[in-house]
C-alpha positions as MATLAB code, in Angstrom:
seq = 'MAAQGRHTAPRFRWPFSKRLRWSHIVLAGLVAVLLITALASVASTHLTRVQYARFQQLESERDRLQTAWGRLLLEESTWSAPARVEEVATERLEMRVPDVNDVEVIRR';
ca = [
      21.862   -3.624   25.203;
      18.992   -5.867   24.834;
      17.831   -3.883   21.835;
      20.762   -5.072   19.752;
      19.137   -8.286   18.872;
      15.872   -6.714   17.764;
      15.390   -5.406   14.288;
      13.627   -2.010   14.125;
      11.794   -0.782   11.034;
      13.415    2.189    9.269;
      11.733    5.513    9.835;
       9.860    7.020    6.803;
      11.477   10.067    5.266;
      10.363   12.268    2.408;
      12.394   11.562   -0.733;
      13.714   15.090   -1.021;
      13.752   16.063    2.624;
      17.529   16.278    2.750;
      17.692   18.586   -0.243;
      14.762   20.833    0.724;
      16.177   24.133    1.859;
      14.823   27.593    2.479;
      16.127   28.712   -0.888;
      13.889   26.136   -2.569;
      10.865   27.381   -0.635;
      11.662   30.994   -1.533;
      12.121   30.017   -5.186;
       8.751   28.236   -5.216;
       7.139   31.322   -3.665;
       8.700   33.581   -6.270;
       7.484   31.310   -9.082;
       3.965   31.408   -7.606;
       4.090   35.220   -7.382;
       5.363   35.367  -10.973;
       2.475   33.224  -12.220;
      -0.094   35.276  -10.316;
       1.378   38.496  -11.720;
       1.333   37.095  -15.256;
      -2.331   36.081  -14.930;
      -3.223   39.490  -13.516;
      -1.472   41.147  -16.456;
      -3.395   39.025  -18.949;
      -6.700   39.786  -17.192;
      -5.916   43.496  -17.106;
      -5.040   43.534  -20.809;
      -8.281   41.735  -21.670;
     -10.391   44.149  -19.604;
      -8.618   47.106  -21.215;
      -9.441   45.801  -24.692;
     -13.077   45.184  -23.749;
     -13.423   48.683  -22.302;
     -11.727   50.258  -25.336;
     -14.148   48.459  -27.673;
     -17.059   49.787  -25.586;
     -15.513   53.268  -25.690;
     -15.383   53.120  -29.506;
     -19.036   52.045  -29.634;
     -20.019   54.970  -27.430;
     -18.002   57.403  -29.562;
     -19.757   56.091  -32.668;
     -23.150   56.547  -31.015;
     -22.175   60.066  -29.912;
     -21.220   60.968  -33.492;
     -24.512   59.566  -34.788;
     -26.488   61.534  -32.200;
     -24.579   64.741  -32.966;
     -25.405   64.322  -36.655;
     -29.093   63.821  -35.828;
     -28.989   66.871  -33.522;
     -27.498   68.970  -36.320;
     -30.267   67.868  -38.680;
     -32.904   68.727  -36.082;
     -31.427   72.193  -35.560;
     -31.447   72.766  -39.316;
     -35.041   71.583  -39.534;
     -36.034   73.855  -36.644;
     -34.390   76.866  -38.258;
     -36.193   76.067  -41.507;
     -39.593   75.824  -39.812;
     -39.062   78.960  -37.753;
     -37.694   81.189  -40.521;
     -39.508   84.558  -40.591;
     -40.588   84.107  -44.218;
     -42.118   80.712  -43.451;
     -43.914   82.042  -40.334;
     -45.356   84.904  -42.368;
     -46.440   82.528  -45.123;
     -48.223   80.191  -42.680;
     -49.843   83.144  -40.897;
     -51.136   84.548  -44.188;
     -52.313   81.301  -45.826;
     -53.503   79.086  -43.006;
     -54.496   81.571  -40.336;
     -55.618   84.330  -42.699;
     -53.643   86.932  -40.787;
     -52.465   90.184  -42.311;
     -50.211   93.067  -41.430;
     -52.400   95.798  -39.867;
     -52.856   99.118  -41.626;
     -51.486  102.254  -40.064;
     -55.035  103.335  -39.209;
     -55.667  100.047  -37.384;
     -52.696  100.448  -35.035;
     -53.412  101.996  -31.653;
     -50.693  103.139  -29.305;
     -51.461  102.820  -25.628;
     -49.506  104.980  -23.246;
     -49.533  104.893  -19.510;
];
């Protein structure tokens, strides 16, 4: 009983320590999970839009290349037409169709 005369300092307590319950901790965890999910959704949406823009650029390039390929095929068919080949052979290379007497058949 000697301690009755002495004054002891009050023990420090957190301001909300009496009210802090497991339900508050669970609620804080759920809010944190909700925020993380929201940020992940925003990031995913942004990446989807970036990838879709890139996809459209690649489709545009594909269309341009297909048009160029079509032009090249047309140009090739023009240059390799039988009439053009015969004309070049006659004019530039001075070739001619052989006479019947000039043709020799070789048999084995």
